[in-house]
PDB file of C-alpha atoms and ligand atoms in Angstrom:
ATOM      1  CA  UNK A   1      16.831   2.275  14.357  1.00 39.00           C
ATOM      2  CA  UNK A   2      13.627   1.938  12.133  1.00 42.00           C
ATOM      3  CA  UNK A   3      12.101  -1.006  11.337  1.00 43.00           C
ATOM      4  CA  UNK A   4      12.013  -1.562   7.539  1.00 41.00           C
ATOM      5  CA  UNK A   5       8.568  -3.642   6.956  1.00 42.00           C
ATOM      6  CA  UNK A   6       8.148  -3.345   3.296  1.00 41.00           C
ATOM      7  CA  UNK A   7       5.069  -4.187   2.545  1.00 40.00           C
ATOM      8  CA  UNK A   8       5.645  -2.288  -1.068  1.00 40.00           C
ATOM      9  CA  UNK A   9       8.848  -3.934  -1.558  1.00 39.00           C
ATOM     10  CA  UNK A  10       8.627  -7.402  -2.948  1.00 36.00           C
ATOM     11  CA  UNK A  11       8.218  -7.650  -6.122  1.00 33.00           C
ATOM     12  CA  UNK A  12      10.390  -8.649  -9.460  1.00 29.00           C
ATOM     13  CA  UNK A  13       8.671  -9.145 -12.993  1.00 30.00           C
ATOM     14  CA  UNK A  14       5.368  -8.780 -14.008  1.00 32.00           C
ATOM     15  CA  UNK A  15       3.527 -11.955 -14.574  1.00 38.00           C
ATOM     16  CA  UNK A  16      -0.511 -11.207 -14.027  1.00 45.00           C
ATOM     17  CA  UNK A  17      -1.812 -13.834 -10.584  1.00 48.00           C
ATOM     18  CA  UNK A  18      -3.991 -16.251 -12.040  1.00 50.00           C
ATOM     19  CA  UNK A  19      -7.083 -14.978 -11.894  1.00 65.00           C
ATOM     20  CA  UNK A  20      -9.523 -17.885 -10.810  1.00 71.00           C
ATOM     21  CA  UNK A  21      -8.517 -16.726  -7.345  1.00 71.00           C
ATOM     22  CA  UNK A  22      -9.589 -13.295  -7.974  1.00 73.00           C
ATOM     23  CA  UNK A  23     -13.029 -15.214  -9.041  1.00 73.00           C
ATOM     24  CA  UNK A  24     -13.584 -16.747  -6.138  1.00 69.00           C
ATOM     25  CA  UNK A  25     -12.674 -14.374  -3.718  1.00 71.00           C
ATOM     26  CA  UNK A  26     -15.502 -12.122  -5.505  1.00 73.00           C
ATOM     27  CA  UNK A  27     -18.078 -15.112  -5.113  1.00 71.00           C
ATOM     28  CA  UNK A  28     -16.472 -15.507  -1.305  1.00 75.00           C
ATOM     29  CA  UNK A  29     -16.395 -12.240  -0.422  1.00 80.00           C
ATOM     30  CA  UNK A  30     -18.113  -9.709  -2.544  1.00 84.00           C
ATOM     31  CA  UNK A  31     -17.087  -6.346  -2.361  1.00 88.00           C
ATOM     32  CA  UNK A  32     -20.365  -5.057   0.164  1.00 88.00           C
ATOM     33  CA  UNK A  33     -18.722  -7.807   2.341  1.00 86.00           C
ATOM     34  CA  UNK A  34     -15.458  -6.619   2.079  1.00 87.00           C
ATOM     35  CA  UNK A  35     -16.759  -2.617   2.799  1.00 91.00           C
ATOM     36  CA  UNK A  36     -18.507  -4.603   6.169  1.00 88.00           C
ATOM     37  CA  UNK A  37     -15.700  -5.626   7.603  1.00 87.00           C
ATOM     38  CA  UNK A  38     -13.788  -2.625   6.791  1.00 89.00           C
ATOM     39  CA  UNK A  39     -15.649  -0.449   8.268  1.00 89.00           C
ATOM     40  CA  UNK A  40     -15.536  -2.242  11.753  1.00 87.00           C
ATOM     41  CA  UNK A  41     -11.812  -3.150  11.387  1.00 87.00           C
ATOM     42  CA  UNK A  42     -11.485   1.051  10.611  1.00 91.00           C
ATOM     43  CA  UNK A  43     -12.982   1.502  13.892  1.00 89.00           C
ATOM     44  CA  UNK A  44     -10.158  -0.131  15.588  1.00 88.00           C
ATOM     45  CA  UNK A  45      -7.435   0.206  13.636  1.00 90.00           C
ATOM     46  CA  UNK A  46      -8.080   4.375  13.870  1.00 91.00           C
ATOM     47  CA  UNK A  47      -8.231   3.722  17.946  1.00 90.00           C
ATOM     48  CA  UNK A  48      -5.086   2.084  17.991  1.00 89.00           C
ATOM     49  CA  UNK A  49      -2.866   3.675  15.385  1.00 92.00           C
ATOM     50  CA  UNK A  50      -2.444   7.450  16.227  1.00 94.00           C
ATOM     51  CA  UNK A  51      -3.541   9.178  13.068  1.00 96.00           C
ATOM     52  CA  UNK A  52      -1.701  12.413  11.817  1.00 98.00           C
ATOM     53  CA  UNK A  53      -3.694  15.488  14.035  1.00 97.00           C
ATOM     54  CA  UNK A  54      -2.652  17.875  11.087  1.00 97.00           C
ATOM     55  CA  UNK A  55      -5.439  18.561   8.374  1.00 97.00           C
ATOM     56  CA  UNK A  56      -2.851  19.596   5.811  1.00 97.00           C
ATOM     57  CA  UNK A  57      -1.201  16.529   6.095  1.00 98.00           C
ATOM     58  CA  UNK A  58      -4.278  14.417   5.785  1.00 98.00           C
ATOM     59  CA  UNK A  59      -5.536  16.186   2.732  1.00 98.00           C
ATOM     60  CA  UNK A  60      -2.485  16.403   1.192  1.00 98.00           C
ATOM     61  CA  UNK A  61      -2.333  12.381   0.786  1.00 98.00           C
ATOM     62  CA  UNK A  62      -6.119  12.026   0.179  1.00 98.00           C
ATOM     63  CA  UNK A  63      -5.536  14.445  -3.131  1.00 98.00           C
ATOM     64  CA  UNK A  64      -2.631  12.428  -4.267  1.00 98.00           C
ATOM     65  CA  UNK A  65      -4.569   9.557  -3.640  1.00 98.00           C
ATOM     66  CA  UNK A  66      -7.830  10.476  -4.795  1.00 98.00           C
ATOM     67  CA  UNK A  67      -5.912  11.189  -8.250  1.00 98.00           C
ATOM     68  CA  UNK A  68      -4.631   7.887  -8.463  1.00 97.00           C
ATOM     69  CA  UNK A  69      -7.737   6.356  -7.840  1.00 97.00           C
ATOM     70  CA  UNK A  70      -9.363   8.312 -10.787  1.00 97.00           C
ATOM     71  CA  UNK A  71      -6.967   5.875 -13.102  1.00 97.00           C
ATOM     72  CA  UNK A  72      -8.723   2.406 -11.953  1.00 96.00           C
ATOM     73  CA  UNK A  73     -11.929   1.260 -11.599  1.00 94.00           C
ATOM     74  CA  UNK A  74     -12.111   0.028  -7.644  1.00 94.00           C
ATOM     75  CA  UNK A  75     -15.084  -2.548  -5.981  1.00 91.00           C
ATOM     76  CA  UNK A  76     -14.542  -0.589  -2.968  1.00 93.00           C
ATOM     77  CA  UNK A  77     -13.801   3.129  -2.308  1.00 95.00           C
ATOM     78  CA  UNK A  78     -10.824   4.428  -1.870  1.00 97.00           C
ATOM     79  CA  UNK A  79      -9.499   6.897   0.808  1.00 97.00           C
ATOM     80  CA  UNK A  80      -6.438   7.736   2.172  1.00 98.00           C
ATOM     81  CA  UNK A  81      -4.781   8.118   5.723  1.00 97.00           C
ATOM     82  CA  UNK A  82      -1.544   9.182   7.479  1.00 98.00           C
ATOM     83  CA  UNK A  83      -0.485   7.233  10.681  1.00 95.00           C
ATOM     84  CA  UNK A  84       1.886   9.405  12.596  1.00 96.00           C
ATOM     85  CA  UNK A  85       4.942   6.704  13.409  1.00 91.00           C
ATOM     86  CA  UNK A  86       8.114   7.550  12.173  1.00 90.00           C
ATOM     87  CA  UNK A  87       9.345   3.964  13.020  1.00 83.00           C
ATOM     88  CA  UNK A  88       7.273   2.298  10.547  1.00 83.00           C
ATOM     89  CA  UNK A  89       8.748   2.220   7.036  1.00 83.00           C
ATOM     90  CA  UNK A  90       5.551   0.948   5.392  1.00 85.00           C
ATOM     91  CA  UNK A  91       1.850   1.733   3.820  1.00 88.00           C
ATOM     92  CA  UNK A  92      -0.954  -0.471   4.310  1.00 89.00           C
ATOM     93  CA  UNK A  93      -4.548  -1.270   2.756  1.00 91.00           C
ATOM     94  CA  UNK A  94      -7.303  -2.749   5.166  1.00 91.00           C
ATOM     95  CA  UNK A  95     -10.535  -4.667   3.955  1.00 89.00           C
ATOM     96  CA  UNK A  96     -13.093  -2.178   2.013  1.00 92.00           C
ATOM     97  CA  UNK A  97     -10.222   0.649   0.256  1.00 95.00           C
ATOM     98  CA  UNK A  98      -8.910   2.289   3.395  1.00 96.00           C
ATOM     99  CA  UNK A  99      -5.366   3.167   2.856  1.00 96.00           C
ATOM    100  CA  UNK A 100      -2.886   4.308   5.651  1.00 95.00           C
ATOM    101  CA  UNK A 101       0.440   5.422   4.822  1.00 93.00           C
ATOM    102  CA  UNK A 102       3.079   5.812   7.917  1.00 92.00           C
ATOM    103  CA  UNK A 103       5.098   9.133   8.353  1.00 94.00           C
ATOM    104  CA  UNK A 104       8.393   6.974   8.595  1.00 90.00           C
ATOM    105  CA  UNK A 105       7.451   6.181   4.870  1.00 91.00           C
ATOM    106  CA  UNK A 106       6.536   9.994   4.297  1.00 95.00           C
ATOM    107  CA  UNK A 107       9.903  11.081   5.663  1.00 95.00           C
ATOM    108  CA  UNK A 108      11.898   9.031   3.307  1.00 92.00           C
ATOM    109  CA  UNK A 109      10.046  10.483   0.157  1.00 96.00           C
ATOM    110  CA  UNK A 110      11.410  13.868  -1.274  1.00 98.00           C
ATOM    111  CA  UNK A 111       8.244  14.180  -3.978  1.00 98.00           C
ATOM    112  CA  UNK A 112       4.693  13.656  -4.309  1.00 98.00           C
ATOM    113  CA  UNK A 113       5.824  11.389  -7.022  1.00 98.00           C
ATOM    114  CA  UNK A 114       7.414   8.856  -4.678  1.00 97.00           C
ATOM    115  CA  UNK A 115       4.331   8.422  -2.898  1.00 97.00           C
ATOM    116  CA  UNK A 116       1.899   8.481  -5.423  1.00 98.00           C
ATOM    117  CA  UNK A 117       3.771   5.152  -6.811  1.00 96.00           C
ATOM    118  CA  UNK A 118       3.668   3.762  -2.849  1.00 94.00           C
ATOM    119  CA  UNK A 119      -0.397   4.444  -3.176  1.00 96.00           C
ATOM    120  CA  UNK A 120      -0.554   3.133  -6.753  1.00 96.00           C
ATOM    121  CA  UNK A 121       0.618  -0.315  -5.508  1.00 93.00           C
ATOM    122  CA  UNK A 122      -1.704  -0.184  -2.387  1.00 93.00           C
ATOM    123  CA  UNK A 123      -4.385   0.617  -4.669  1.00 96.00           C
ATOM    124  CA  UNK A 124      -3.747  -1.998  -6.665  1.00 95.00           C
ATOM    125  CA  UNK A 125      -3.660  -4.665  -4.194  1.00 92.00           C
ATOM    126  CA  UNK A 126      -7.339  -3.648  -3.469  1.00 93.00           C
ATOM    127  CA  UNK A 127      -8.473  -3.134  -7.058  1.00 94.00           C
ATOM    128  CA  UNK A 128      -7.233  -6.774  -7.929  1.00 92.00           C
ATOM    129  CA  UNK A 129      -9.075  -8.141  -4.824  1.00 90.00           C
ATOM    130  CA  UNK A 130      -5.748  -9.473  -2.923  1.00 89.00           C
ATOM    131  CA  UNK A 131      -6.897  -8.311   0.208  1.00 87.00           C
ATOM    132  CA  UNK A 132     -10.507 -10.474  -0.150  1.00 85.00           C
ATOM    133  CA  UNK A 133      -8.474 -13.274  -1.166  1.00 86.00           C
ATOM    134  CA  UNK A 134      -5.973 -12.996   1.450  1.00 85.00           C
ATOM    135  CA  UNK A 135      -8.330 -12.558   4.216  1.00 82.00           C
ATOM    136  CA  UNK A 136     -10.329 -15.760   2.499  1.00 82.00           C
ATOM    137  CA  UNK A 137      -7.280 -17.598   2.787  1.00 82.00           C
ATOM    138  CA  UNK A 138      -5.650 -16.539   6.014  1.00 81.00           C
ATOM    139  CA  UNK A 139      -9.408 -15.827   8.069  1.00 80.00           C
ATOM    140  CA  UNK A 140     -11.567 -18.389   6.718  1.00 81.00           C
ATOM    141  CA  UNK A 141     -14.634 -18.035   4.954  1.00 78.00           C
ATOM    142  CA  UNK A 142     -16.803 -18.646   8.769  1.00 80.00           C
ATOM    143  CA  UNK A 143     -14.499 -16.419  10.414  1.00 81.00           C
ATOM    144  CA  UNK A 144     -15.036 -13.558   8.025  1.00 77.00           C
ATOM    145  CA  UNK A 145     -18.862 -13.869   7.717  1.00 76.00           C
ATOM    146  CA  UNK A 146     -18.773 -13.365  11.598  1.00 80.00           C
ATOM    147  CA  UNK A 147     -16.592 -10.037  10.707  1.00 77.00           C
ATOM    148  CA  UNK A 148     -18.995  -8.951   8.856  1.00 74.00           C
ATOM    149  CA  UNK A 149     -22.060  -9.418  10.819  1.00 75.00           C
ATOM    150  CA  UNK A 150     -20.478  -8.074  14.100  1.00 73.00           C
ATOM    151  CA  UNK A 151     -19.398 -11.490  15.952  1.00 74.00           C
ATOM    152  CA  UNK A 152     -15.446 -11.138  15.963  1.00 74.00           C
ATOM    153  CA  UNK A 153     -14.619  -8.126  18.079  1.00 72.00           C
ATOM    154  CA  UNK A 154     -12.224  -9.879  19.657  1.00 81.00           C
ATOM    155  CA  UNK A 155     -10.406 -10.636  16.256  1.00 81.00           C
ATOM    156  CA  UNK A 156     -10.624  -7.319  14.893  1.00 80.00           C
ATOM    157  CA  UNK A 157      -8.997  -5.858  17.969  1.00 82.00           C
ATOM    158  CA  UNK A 158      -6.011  -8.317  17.601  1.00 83.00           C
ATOM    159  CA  UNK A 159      -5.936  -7.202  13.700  1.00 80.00           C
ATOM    160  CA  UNK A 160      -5.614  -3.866  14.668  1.00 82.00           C
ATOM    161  CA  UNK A 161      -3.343  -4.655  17.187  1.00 84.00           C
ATOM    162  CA  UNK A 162      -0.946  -6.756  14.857  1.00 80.00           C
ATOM    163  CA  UNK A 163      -1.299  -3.698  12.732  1.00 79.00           C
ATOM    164  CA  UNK A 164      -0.024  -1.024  15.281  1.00 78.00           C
ATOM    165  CA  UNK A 165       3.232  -3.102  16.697  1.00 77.00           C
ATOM    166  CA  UNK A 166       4.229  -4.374  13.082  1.00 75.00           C
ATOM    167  CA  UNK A 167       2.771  -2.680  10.492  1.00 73.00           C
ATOM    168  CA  UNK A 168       1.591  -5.233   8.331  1.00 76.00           C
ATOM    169  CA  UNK A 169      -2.273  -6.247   8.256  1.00 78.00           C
ATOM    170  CA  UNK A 170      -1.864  -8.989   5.308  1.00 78.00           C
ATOM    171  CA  UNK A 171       1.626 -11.052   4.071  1.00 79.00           C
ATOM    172  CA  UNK A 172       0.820 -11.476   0.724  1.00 81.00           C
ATOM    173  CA  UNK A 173       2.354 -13.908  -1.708  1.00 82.00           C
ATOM    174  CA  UNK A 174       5.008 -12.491  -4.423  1.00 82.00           C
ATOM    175  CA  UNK A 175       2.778 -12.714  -6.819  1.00 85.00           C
ATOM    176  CA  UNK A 176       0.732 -10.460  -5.289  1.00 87.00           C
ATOM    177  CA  UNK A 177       3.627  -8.295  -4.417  1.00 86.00           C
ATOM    178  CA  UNK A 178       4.624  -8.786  -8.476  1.00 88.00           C
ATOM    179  CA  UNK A 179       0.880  -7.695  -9.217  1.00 90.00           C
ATOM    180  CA  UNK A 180       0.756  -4.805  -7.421  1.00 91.00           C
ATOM    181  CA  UNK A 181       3.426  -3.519  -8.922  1.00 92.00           C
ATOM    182  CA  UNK A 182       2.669  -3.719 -12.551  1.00 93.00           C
ATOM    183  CA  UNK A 183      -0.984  -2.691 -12.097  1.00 95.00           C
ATOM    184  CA  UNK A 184       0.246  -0.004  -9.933  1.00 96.00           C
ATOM    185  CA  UNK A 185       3.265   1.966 -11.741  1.00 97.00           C
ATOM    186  CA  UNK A 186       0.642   2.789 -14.585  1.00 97.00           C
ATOM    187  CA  UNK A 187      -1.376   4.405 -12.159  1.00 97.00           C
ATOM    188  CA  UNK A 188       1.278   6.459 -11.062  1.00 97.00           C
ATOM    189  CA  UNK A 189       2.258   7.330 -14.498  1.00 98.00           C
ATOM    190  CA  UNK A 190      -1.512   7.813 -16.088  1.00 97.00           C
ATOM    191  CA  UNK A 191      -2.354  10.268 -12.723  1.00 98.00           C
ATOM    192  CA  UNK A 192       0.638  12.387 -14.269  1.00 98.00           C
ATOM    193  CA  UNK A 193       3.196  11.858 -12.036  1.00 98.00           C
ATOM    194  CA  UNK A 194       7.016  10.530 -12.945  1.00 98.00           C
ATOM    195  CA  UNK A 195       6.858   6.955 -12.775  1.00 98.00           C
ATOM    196  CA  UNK A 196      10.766   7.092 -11.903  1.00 98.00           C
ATOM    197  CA  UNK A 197       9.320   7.996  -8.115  1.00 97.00           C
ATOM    198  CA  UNK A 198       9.084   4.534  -7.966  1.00 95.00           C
ATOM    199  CA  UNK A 199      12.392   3.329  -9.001  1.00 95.00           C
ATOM    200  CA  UNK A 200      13.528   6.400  -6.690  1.00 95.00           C
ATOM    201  CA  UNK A 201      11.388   5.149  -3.480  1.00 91.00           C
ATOM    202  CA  UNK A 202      12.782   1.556  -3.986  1.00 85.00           C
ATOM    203  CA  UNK A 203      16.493   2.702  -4.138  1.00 89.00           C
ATOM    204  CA  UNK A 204      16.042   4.517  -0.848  1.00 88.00           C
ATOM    205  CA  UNK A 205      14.080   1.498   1.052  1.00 84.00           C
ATOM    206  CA  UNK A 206      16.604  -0.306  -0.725  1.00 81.00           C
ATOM    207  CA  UNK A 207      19.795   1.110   1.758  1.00 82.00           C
ATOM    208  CA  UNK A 208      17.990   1.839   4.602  1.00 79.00           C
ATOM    209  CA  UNK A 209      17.259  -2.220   4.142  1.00 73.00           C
ATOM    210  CA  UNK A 210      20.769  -2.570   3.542  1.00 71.00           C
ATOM    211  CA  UNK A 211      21.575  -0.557   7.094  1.00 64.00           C
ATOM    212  CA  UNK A 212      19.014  -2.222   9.034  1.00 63.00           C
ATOM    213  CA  UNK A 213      17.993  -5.133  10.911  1.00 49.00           C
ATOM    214  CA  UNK A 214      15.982  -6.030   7.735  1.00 48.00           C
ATOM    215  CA  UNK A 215      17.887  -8.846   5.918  1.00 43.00           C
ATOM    216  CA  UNK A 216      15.782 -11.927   7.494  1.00 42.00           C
ATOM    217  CA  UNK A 217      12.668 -10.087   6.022  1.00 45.00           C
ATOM    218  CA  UNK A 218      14.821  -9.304   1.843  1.00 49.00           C
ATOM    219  CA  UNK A 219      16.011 -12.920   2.394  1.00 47.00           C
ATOM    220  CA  UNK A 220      12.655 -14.100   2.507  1.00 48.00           C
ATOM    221  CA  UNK A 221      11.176 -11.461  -0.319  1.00 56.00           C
ATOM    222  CA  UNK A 222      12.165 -10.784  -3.902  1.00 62.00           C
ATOM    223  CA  UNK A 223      14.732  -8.385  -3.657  1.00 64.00           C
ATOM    224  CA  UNK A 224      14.500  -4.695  -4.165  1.00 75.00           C
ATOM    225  CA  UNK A 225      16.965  -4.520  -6.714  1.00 83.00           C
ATOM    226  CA  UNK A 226      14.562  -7.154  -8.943  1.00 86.00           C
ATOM    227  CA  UNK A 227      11.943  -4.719  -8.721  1.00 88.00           C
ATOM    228  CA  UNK A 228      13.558  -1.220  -9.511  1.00 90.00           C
ATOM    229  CA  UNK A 229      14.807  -3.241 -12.791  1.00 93.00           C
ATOM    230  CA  UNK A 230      11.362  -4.452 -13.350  1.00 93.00           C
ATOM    231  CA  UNK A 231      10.091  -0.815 -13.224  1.00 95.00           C
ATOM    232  CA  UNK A 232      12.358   0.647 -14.839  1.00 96.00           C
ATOM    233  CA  UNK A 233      12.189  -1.603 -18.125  1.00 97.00           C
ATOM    234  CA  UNK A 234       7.909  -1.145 -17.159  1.00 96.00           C
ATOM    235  CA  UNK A 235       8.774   2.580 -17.463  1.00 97.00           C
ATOM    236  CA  UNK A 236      10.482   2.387 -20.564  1.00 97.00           C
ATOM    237  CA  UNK A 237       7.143   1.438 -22.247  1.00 97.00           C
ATOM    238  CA  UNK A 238       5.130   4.453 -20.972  1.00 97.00           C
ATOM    239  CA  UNK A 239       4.471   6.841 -23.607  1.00 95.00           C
ATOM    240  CA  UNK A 240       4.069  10.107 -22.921  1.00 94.00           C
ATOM    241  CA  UNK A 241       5.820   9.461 -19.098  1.00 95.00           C
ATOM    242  CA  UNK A 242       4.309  11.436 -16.482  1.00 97.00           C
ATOM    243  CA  UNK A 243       6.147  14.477 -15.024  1.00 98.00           C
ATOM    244  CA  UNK A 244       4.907  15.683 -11.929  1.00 98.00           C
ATOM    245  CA  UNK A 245       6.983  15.485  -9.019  1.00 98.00           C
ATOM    246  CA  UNK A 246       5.852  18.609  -7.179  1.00 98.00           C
ATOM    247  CA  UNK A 247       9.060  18.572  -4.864  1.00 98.00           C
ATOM    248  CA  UNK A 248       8.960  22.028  -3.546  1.00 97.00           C
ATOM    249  CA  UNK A 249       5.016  21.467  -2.091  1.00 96.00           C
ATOM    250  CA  UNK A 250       6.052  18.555  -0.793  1.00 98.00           C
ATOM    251  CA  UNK A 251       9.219  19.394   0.925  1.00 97.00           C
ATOM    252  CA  UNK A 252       6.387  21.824   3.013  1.00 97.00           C
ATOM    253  CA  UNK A 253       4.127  19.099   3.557  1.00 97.00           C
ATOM    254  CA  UNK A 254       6.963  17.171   4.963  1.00 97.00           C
ATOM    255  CA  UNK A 255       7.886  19.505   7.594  1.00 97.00           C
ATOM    256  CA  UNK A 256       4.628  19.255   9.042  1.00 97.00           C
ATOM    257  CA  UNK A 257       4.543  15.730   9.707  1.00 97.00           C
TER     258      UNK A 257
HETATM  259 ZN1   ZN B   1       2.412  -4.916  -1.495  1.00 63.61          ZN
END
């Protein structure tokens, strides 16, 4: 049975997170820092994650992401990856605007649509700094400084670790979760893509949640249903709505993962 770790599915309305956080974590760890420890944590996380061998499949996510980044300013660069595990049901952003998307997530998408709104709320929780804040909060400021000088090996390998068995790097809070979502479905719409692949992704994570062991992890998480109503009044709003969908390229792409 697949695990269903839903990092993109938490959220409900679309309150903005109080942004003195977002300050701080800029003063705490500014993005150079941030790129640091990414870069190390990278190293790792590529040795113990299998990445997708294909090319095609690679590119074809960096392009869809790479157009959703043109939408949003980001600290940090952004680039995109495909971890070949069909068991995780998940994406995931490190420290410094590395992205990794799983093939179990791939494999439930029937558009480039779907996934460019999975990447738009990745994105987002980079753009809006959770994953400085998070690692502030969760790592501690001494910790971190270490991570970025080269002192925590040790750490990073656990991270990566973690990362590989569970596929979650960072919990964040719902409002994180509820932040990610309304920066991110704009992204999805302003790159040109239907902004329904979101409300389409959810419903499918939705009943595979439904069929799996998953219900400890909705209990404890704003429910899915919250969040395809909160995008779809959010989509209501978008005018002209994005279109692209590009189903027939991507059933191709997804026979090669
Ligand atoms: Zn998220």
């Amino acid at each position: 049975m697949r695990k269903l770790i839903i990092a993109v599915v938490c959220c409900a309305a679309c309150a903005t997170v109080e942004s003195g956080e977002r300050a701080a974590a800029n003063v705490l760890l500014p993005p150079a820092d941030e790129v640091a420890i990414g870069k190390k944590m990278k190293n790792e996380i590529n040795q113990k994650l299998k990445l997708h061998a294909s090319a095609d499949v690679q590119n074809h996510i960096e392009k869809i992401g790479q157009a959703m980044a043109r939408q949003v300013k980001s600290p940090v660069p952004l680039h995109f990856h495909v971890v070949d595990d069909d068991k995780q049901v998940n994406a995931f952003a490190i420290p410094g605007g590395d992205i990794y998307v799983f093939s179990g997530m791939l494999k439930l998408a029937d558009d480039d649509a779907e996934i460019a709104c999975v990447l738009g709320h990745e994105i987002s929780h980079v753009t809006r700094r959770h994953i400085a804040q998070k690692l502030v909060q969760q790592v501690g400021l001494q910790t971190l400084l270490g991570l970025a000088l080269g002192d925590q090996p040790g750490f990073l390998a656990a991270l990566a670790t973690q990362v590989a068995g569970t596929g979650v790097l960072l919990k964040f809070s719902r409002d994180h979760e509820r932040e990610a979502d309304e920066f991110g479905l704009p992204l999805c719409n302003s790159a040109g893509y239907d902004p329904n692949g979101y409300v389409r992704m959810f419903k499918k994570i939705k009943k595979l949640g439904e069929a799996s062991a998953a219900g400890s992890f909705l209990q404890s998480h704003p429910l899915p249903t919250e969040r395809i109503e909160a995008a779809q009044a959010r989509i209501k709003t978008f005018d002209p709505k994005g279109t692209v969908t590009n189903e027939k390229q991507y059933a191709a792409f997804r026979a090669q993962l």
